[in-house]
mmCIF file of C-alpha atoms in Angstrom:
data_model
loop_
_atom_site.group_PDB
_atom_site.id
_atom_site.type_symbol
_atom_site.label_atom_id
_atom_site.label_comp_id
_atom_site.label_asym_id
_atom_site.label_seq_id
_atom_site.Cartn_x
_atom_site.Cartn_y
_atom_site.Cartn_z
ATOM 1 C CA UNK H 1 58.709 124.495 278.056
ATOM 2 C CA UNK H 2 56.101 126.029 275.774
ATOM 3 C CA UNK H 3 57.153 127.865 272.637
ATOM 4 C CA UNK H 4 55.121 130.758 271.317
ATOM 5 C CA UNK H 5 54.596 130.669 267.583
ATOM 6 C CA UNK H 6 53.558 133.871 265.812
ATOM 7 C CA UNK H 7 51.079 133.137 263.055
ATOM 8 C CA UNK H 8 50.780 135.803 260.353
ATOM 9 C CA UNK H 9 47.238 137.138 260.046
ATOM 10 C CA UNK H 10 45.798 137.284 256.554
ATOM 11 C CA UNK H 11 44.381 140.811 256.874
ATOM 12 C CA UNK H 12 44.958 143.848 259.127
ATOM 13 C CA UNK H 13 42.714 144.042 262.233
ATOM 14 C CA UNK H 14 39.115 145.212 261.809
ATOM 15 C CA UNK H 15 36.943 145.618 258.760
ATOM 16 C CA UNK H 16 39.005 145.721 255.571
ATOM 17 C CA UNK H 17 37.093 148.810 254.353
ATOM 18 C CA UNK H 18 38.542 150.894 257.195
ATOM 19 C CA UNK H 19 42.029 150.172 255.852
ATOM 20 C CA UNK H 20 41.094 151.586 252.468
ATOM 21 C CA UNK H 21 39.882 154.727 254.298
ATOM 22 C CA UNK H 22 43.053 154.807 256.429
ATOM 23 C CA UNK H 23 45.340 154.550 253.382
ATOM 24 C CA UNK H 24 43.413 157.342 251.601
ATOM 25 C CA UNK H 25 43.611 159.541 254.726
ATOM 26 C CA UNK H 26 47.345 158.910 255.041
ATOM 27 C CA UNK H 27 47.927 159.977 251.436
ATOM 28 C CA UNK H 28 45.750 163.104 251.853
ATOM 29 C CA UNK H 29 47.633 164.198 254.962
ATOM 30 C CA UNK H 30 50.997 163.373 253.367
ATOM 31 C CA UNK H 31 50.165 165.775 250.525
ATOM 32 C CA UNK H 32 49.343 168.499 253.068
ATOM 33 C CA UNK H 33 52.577 167.794 255.014
ATOM 34 C CA UNK H 34 54.600 168.059 251.804
ATOM 35 C CA UNK H 35 52.666 171.146 250.719
ATOM 36 C CA UNK H 36 53.699 172.756 254.009
ATOM 37 C CA UNK H 37 57.350 171.630 253.786
ATOM 38 C CA UNK H 38 57.850 172.778 250.191
ATOM 39 C CA UNK H 39 55.885 176.046 250.609
ATOM 40 C CA UNK H 40 58.162 176.864 253.530
ATOM 41 C CA UNK H 41 61.081 177.012 251.091
ATOM 42 C CA UNK H 42 59.457 180.070 249.487
ATOM 43 C CA UNK H 43 59.771 182.129 252.685
ATOM 44 C CA UNK H 44 61.718 180.375 255.444
ATOM 45 C CA UNK H 45 61.906 183.477 257.670
ATOM 46 C CA UNK H 46 58.147 184.033 257.608
ATOM 47 C CA UNK H 47 57.493 180.375 258.493
ATOM 48 C CA UNK H 48 60.044 180.453 261.342
ATOM 49 C CA UNK H 49 58.666 183.698 262.793
ATOM 50 C CA UNK H 50 55.060 182.538 262.533
ATOM 51 C CA UNK H 51 55.930 179.190 264.126
ATOM 52 C CA UNK H 52 57.187 181.044 267.224
ATOM 53 C CA UNK H 53 53.610 182.259 267.823
ATOM 54 C CA UNK H 54 52.437 178.681 268.441
ATOM 55 C CA UNK H 55 52.490 177.090 271.886
ATOM 56 C CA UNK H 56 54.915 174.183 271.665
ATOM 57 C CA UNK H 57 53.867 173.171 275.170
ATOM 58 C CA UNK H 58 50.246 172.600 274.156
ATOM 59 C CA UNK H 59 51.462 170.694 271.070
ATOM 60 C CA UNK H 60 53.616 168.518 273.325
ATOM 61 C CA UNK H 61 50.805 167.909 275.840
ATOM 62 C CA UNK H 62 48.465 166.961 273.003
ATOM 63 C CA UNK H 63 51.031 164.511 271.606
ATOM 64 C CA UNK H 64 51.399 162.935 275.048
ATOM 65 C CA UNK H 65 47.594 162.726 275.358
ATOM 66 C CA UNK H 66 47.136 161.037 271.965
ATOM 67 C CA UNK H 67 49.961 158.543 272.540
ATOM 68 C CA UNK H 68 48.457 157.663 275.917
ATOM 69 C CA UNK H 69 44.949 157.360 274.491
ATOM 70 C CA UNK H 70 46.286 154.991 271.821
ATOM 71 C CA UNK H 71 47.885 152.922 274.587
ATOM 72 C CA UNK H 72 44.494 152.710 276.364
ATOM 73 C CA UNK H 73 42.842 151.604 273.120
ATOM 74 C CA UNK H 74 45.468 148.850 272.674
ATOM 75 C CA UNK H 75 44.700 147.663 276.219
ATOM 76 C CA UNK H 76 40.961 147.676 275.401
ATOM 77 C CA UNK H 77 41.554 145.610 272.236
ATOM 78 C CA UNK H 78 43.703 143.152 274.213
ATOM 79 C CA UNK H 79 40.889 142.747 276.754
ATOM 80 C CA UNK H 80 38.302 142.104 274.061
ATOM 81 C CA UNK H 81 40.580 139.600 272.295
ATOM 82 C CA UNK H 82 41.150 137.688 275.554
ATOM 83 C CA UNK H 83 37.468 136.915 276.187
ATOM 84 C CA UNK H 84 35.850 133.504 275.985
ATOM 85 C CA UNK H 85 32.190 132.424 275.995
ATOM 86 C CA UNK H 86 32.390 132.043 279.772
ATOM 87 C CA UNK H 87 33.874 135.433 280.673
ATOM 88 C CA UNK H 88 32.823 137.739 277.812
ATOM 89 C CA UNK H 89 30.801 140.020 280.115
ATOM 90 C CA UNK H 90 33.753 140.587 282.430
ATOM 91 C CA UNK H 91 36.073 141.343 279.503
ATOM 92 C CA UNK H 92 33.547 143.698 277.858
ATOM 93 C CA UNK H 93 33.527 145.674 281.094
ATOM 94 C CA UNK H 94 37.327 145.605 281.278
ATOM 95 C CA UNK H 95 37.523 146.950 277.711
ATOM 96 C CA UNK H 96 34.935 149.631 278.512
ATOM 97 C CA UNK H 97 37.119 150.893 281.365
ATOM 98 C CA UNK H 98 40.132 151.306 279.036
ATOM 99 C CA UNK H 99 37.940 152.922 276.383
ATOM 100 C CA UNK H 100 36.613 155.443 278.870
ATOM 101 C CA UNK H 101 40.207 156.553 279.629
ATOM 102 C CA UNK H 102 40.884 156.831 275.883
ATOM 103 C CA UNK H 103 37.723 158.911 275.328
ATOM 104 C CA UNK H 104 38.707 161.218 278.195
ATOM 105 C CA UNK H 105 42.075 161.716 276.496
ATOM 106 C CA UNK H 106 40.296 162.508 273.212
ATOM 107 C CA UNK H 107 38.124 165.111 274.927
ATOM 108 C CA UNK H 108 41.182 166.614 276.674
ATOM 109 C CA UNK H 109 42.923 166.889 273.282
ATOM 110 C CA UNK H 110 39.900 168.683 271.807
ATOM 111 C CA UNK H 111 39.669 171.132 274.729
ATOM 112 C CA UNK H 112 43.375 172.020 274.494
ATOM 113 C CA UNK H 113 43.067 172.456 270.722
ATOM 114 C CA UNK H 114 39.990 174.691 271.058
ATOM 115 C CA UNK H 115 41.908 176.825 273.584
ATOM 116 C CA UNK H 116 44.824 177.060 271.150
ATOM 117 C CA UNK H 117 42.540 177.961 268.246
ATOM 118 C CA UNK H 118 40.716 180.622 270.270
ATOM 119 C CA UNK H 119 44.078 182.160 271.211
ATOM 120 C CA UNK H 120 45.255 182.181 267.591
ATOM 121 C CA UNK H 121 41.961 183.532 266.233
ATOM 122 C CA UNK H 122 41.867 186.066 269.093
ATOM 123 C CA UNK H 123 45.145 187.466 267.749
ATOM 124 C CA UNK H 124 43.304 188.218 264.514
ATOM 125 C CA UNK H 125 44.999 185.364 262.656
ATOM 126 C CA UNK H 126 43.012 183.569 259.968
ATOM 127 C CA UNK H 127 43.485 181.464 256.831
ATOM 128 C CA UNK H 128 44.596 184.458 254.770
ATOM 129 C CA UNK H 129 47.098 185.889 257.307
ATOM 130 C CA UNK H 130 50.023 184.114 255.650
ATOM 131 C CA UNK H 131 50.993 180.750 254.137
ATOM 132 C CA UNK H 132 52.222 179.301 257.436
ATOM 133 C CA UNK H 133 48.930 179.952 259.202
ATOM 134 C CA UNK H 134 46.965 178.751 256.204
ATOM 135 C CA UNK H 135 48.706 175.377 256.497
ATOM 136 C CA UNK H 136 48.551 175.432 260.303
ATOM 137 C CA UNK H 137 44.772 176.031 260.349
ATOM 138 C CA UNK H 138 44.112 173.564 257.512
ATOM 139 C CA UNK H 139 46.265 170.752 258.936
ATOM 140 C CA UNK H 140 45.346 171.075 262.606
ATOM 141 C CA UNK H 141 41.690 171.896 261.817
ATOM 142 C CA UNK H 142 41.388 168.856 259.539
ATOM 143 C CA UNK H 143 43.076 166.717 262.189
ATOM 144 C CA UNK H 144 40.762 168.167 264.869
ATOM 145 C CA UNK H 145 37.744 166.883 262.889
ATOM 146 C CA UNK H 146 39.343 163.418 262.828
ATOM 147 C CA UNK H 147 39.870 163.436 266.606
ATOM 148 C CA UNK H 148 36.253 164.522 267.045
ATOM 149 C CA UNK H 149 34.993 161.714 264.790
ATOM 150 C CA UNK H 150 37.365 159.222 266.453
ATOM 151 C CA UNK H 151 36.043 160.175 269.904
ATOM 152 C CA UNK H 152 32.461 159.652 268.710
ATOM 153 C CA UNK H 153 33.422 156.237 267.292
ATOM 154 C CA UNK H 154 35.141 155.247 270.560
ATOM 155 C CA UNK H 155 32.084 156.391 272.512
ATOM 156 C CA UNK H 156 29.840 154.189 270.363
ATOM 157 C CA UNK H 157 32.122 151.200 270.958
ATOM 158 C CA UNK H 158 32.164 152.051 274.672
ATOM 159 C CA UNK H 159 28.354 151.996 274.795
ATOM 160 C CA UNK H 160 28.312 148.594 273.093
ATOM 161 C CA UNK H 161 30.805 147.151 275.596
ATOM 162 C CA UNK H 162 28.552 148.360 278.440
ATOM 163 C CA UNK H 163 25.758 146.097 277.158
ATOM 164 C CA UNK H 164 28.217 143.219 276.530
ATOM 165 C CA UNK H 165 27.753 143.637 272.768
ATOM 166 C CA UNK H 166 31.055 142.052 271.753
ATOM 167 C CA UNK H 167 31.430 138.280 271.633
ATOM 168 C CA UNK H 168 34.529 136.062 271.265
ATOM 169 C CA UNK H 169 33.773 135.498 267.572
ATOM 170 C CA UNK H 170 32.355 138.970 266.882
ATOM 171 C CA UNK H 171 34.550 141.967 267.704
ATOM 172 C CA UNK H 172 35.608 143.172 264.262
ATOM 173 C CA UNK H 173 33.744 146.470 264.772
ATOM 174 C CA UNK H 174 35.794 147.072 267.905
ATOM 175 C CA UNK H 175 39.068 146.611 266.028
ATOM 176 C CA UNK H 176 37.819 148.816 263.185
ATOM 177 C CA UNK H 177 37.237 151.753 265.534
ATOM 178 C CA UNK H 178 40.568 151.121 267.269
ATOM 179 C CA UNK H 179 42.444 151.163 263.928
ATOM 180 C CA UNK H 180 40.864 154.510 263.036
ATOM 181 C CA UNK H 181 41.920 155.965 266.391
ATOM 182 C CA UNK H 182 45.520 154.814 265.932
ATOM 183 C CA UNK H 183 45.561 156.488 262.509
ATOM 184 C CA UNK H 184 44.571 159.775 264.186
ATOM 185 C CA UNK H 185 47.495 159.303 266.601
ATOM 186 C CA UNK H 186 49.891 158.392 263.764
ATOM 187 C CA UNK H 187 49.053 161.568 261.809
ATOM 188 C CA UNK H 188 49.611 163.785 264.856
ATOM 189 C CA UNK H 189 52.988 162.149 265.506
ATOM 190 C CA UNK H 190 54.186 163.595 262.175
ATOM 191 C CA UNK H 191 52.207 166.835 262.424
ATOM 192 C CA UNK H 192 53.613 167.848 265.827
ATOM 193 C CA UNK H 193 57.334 168.064 264.977
ATOM 194 C CA UNK H 194 56.655 169.369 261.463
ATOM 195 C CA UNK H 195 54.441 172.317 262.446
ATOM 196 C CA UNK H 196 55.537 173.045 266.023
ATOM 197 C CA UNK H 197 59.203 172.088 266.286
ATOM 198 C CA UNK H 198 61.290 171.776 263.129
ATOM 199 C CA UNK H 199 62.506 175.084 261.735
ATOM 200 C CA UNK K 1 57.250 139.917 276.034
ATOM 201 C CA UNK K 2 54.464 140.713 278.478
ATOM 202 C CA UNK K 3 55.111 144.423 278.862
ATOM 203 C CA UNK K 4 55.826 145.228 275.210
ATOM 204 C CA UNK K 5 53.036 147.816 274.862
ATOM 205 C CA UNK K 6 54.132 149.622 278.028
ATOM 206 C CA UNK K 7 57.727 149.737 276.732
ATOM 207 C CA UNK K 8 56.529 151.116 273.379
ATOM 208 C CA UNK K 9 54.520 153.810 275.200
ATOM 209 C CA UNK K 10 57.580 154.801 277.256
ATOM 210 C CA UNK K 11 59.753 155.016 274.108
ATOM 211 C CA UNK K 12 57.124 157.190 272.397
ATOM 212 C CA UNK K 13 56.937 159.522 275.405
ATOM 213 C CA UNK K 14 60.738 159.802 275.663
ATOM 214 C CA UNK K 15 61.148 160.608 271.941
ATOM 215 C CA UNK K 16 58.290 163.137 272.086
ATOM 216 C CA UNK K 17 59.820 164.820 275.153
ATOM 217 C CA UNK K 18 63.177 164.952 273.362
ATOM 218 C CA UNK K 19 61.571 166.743 270.377
ATOM 219 C CA UNK K 20 59.731 169.138 272.687
ATOM 220 C CA UNK K 21 62.849 170.068 274.692
ATOM 221 C CA UNK K 22 64.821 170.698 271.493
ATOM 222 C CA UNK K 23 62.004 172.867 270.152
ATOM 223 C CA UNK K 24 61.417 174.661 273.446
ATOM 224 C CA UNK K 25 65.085 175.617 273.757
ATOM 225 C CA UNK K 26 64.950 176.834 270.122
ATOM 226 C CA UNK K 27 68.081 174.780 269.640
ATOM 227 C CA UNK K 28 67.413 173.551 266.122
ATOM 228 C CA UNK K 29 70.294 173.234 263.689
ATOM 229 C CA UNK K 30 70.686 171.356 260.418
ATOM 230 C CA UNK K 31 71.761 168.047 261.917
ATOM 231 C CA UNK K 32 69.022 168.197 264.564
ATOM 232 C CA UNK K 33 66.383 168.417 261.826
ATOM 233 C CA UNK K 34 67.628 165.046 260.557
ATOM 234 C CA UNK K 35 67.566 163.585 264.079
ATOM 235 C CA UNK K 36 64.039 164.908 264.682
ATOM 236 C CA UNK K 37 62.846 163.426 261.381
ATOM 237 C CA UNK K 38 64.488 160.110 262.289
ATOM 238 C CA UNK K 39 62.807 160.036 265.721
ATOM 239 C CA UNK K 40 59.498 160.899 264.018
ATOM 240 C CA UNK K 41 60.001 157.956 261.652
ATOM 241 C CA UNK K 42 60.750 155.623 264.588
ATOM 242 C CA UNK K 43 57.693 156.811 266.552
ATOM 243 C CA UNK K 44 55.354 156.462 263.581
ATOM 244 C CA UNK K 45 56.709 152.995 262.767
ATOM 245 C CA UNK K 46 56.212 151.877 266.377
ATOM 246 C CA UNK K 47 52.580 153.051 266.228
ATOM 247 C CA UNK K 48 52.062 151.210 262.915
ATOM 248 C CA UNK K 49 53.655 147.958 264.103
ATOM 249 C CA UNK K 50 52.513 147.751 267.731
ATOM 250 C CA UNK K 51 49.469 149.988 268.196
ATOM 251 C CA UNK K 52 47.834 149.358 264.816
ATOM 252 C CA UNK K 53 49.030 145.774 265.266
ATOM 253 C CA UNK K 54 50.371 145.337 261.750
ATOM 254 C CA UNK K 55 53.493 143.475 262.854
ATOM 255 C CA UNK K 56 51.744 140.121 262.497
ATOM 256 C CA UNK K 57 49.930 140.668 259.221
ATOM 257 C CA UNK K 58 51.105 139.740 255.750
ATOM 258 C CA UNK K 59 54.011 141.759 254.407
ATOM 259 C CA UNK K 60 52.040 143.597 251.702
ATOM 260 C CA UNK K 61 49.760 145.205 254.310
ATOM 261 C CA UNK K 62 52.758 146.271 256.378
ATOM 262 C CA UNK K 63 54.559 147.640 253.346
ATOM 263 C CA UNK K 64 51.819 150.145 252.422
ATOM 264 C CA UNK K 65 52.188 152.297 255.580
ATOM 265 C CA UNK K 66 55.950 151.715 255.662
ATOM 266 C CA UNK K 67 56.348 153.014 252.101
ATOM 267 C CA UNK K 68 53.975 155.912 252.882
ATOM 268 C CA UNK K 69 55.991 156.852 255.954
ATOM 269 C CA UNK K 70 59.391 156.499 254.244
ATOM 270 C CA UNK K 71 58.347 158.588 251.234
ATOM 271 C CA UNK K 72 56.710 161.287 253.384
ATOM 272 C CA UNK K 73 59.633 161.674 255.799
ATOM 273 C CA UNK K 74 62.210 161.522 252.963
ATOM 274 C CA UNK K 75 60.435 164.229 250.964
ATOM 275 C CA UNK K 76 60.107 166.434 254.052
ATOM 276 C CA UNK K 77 63.877 165.993 254.505
ATOM 277 C CA UNK K 78 64.417 166.973 250.859
ATOM 278 C CA UNK K 79 62.324 170.125 251.408
ATOM 279 C CA UNK K 80 64.466 171.103 254.390
ATOM 280 C CA UNK K 81 67.880 170.158 253.028
ATOM 281 C CA UNK K 82 67.698 171.023 249.337
ATOM 282 C CA UNK K 83 69.545 174.330 248.823
ATOM 283 C CA UNK K 84 67.229 177.264 248.145
ATOM 284 C CA UNK K 85 68.162 179.109 244.989
ATOM 285 C CA UNK K 86 67.853 182.874 245.341
#
């Protein structure tokens, strides 16, 4: 019977520089989350009433989409990590298929968010309407830019897999892009209940 | 386990649906805020460990996001539970 032994990796997956960026992004968003939570204490009723104007359903669908896209990216990384010199073309194509699903999810997220923004702005709401909407527009708008950038990164990786650009000893760039995408998912996982649900 | 990632995805979807249903029914009370924050912590930690694949890296690299998550969720809880002086 074979025993599987888990060997601890020295560094997180991907280029180490991306982890510096990820940690900085996490801290920046944490400050915004806490800014929202503590500002809410100044006028709980206003925050609760304003929150009711948001579509919790679109927030939920977007959470589902991002979780699923992250799952597709994990599958793509697993494919790329499984390749050998003999089958690297086949596994590049396999990874590209998973990435395409993830990119489609990213685009779906952006479309839903644009629809939500156009509804909110159509109601005459803007950054100066009140503190709740200031935080809502800042947090979700800032996150939107990250999803947009993440989708572009995934698309670049996708294009490289289509020309069999990743090799068994050279796929760090792939993992770097994947780590960034998971960060985008991680931030939304906190943002969704905080802005849309908890009151 | 072969299907670990699929199981993690299912757990994430179930916990997200739970939060949505609670929010949709507008059935939020004080203890539910704590439960929602706890489920958020669990979901985020699952993403960090299994999706970002930090479960097999050295402890110091796992601790950074864990500390970040714990501090953020704890301070959000403080903001919601600390009595508001009028």
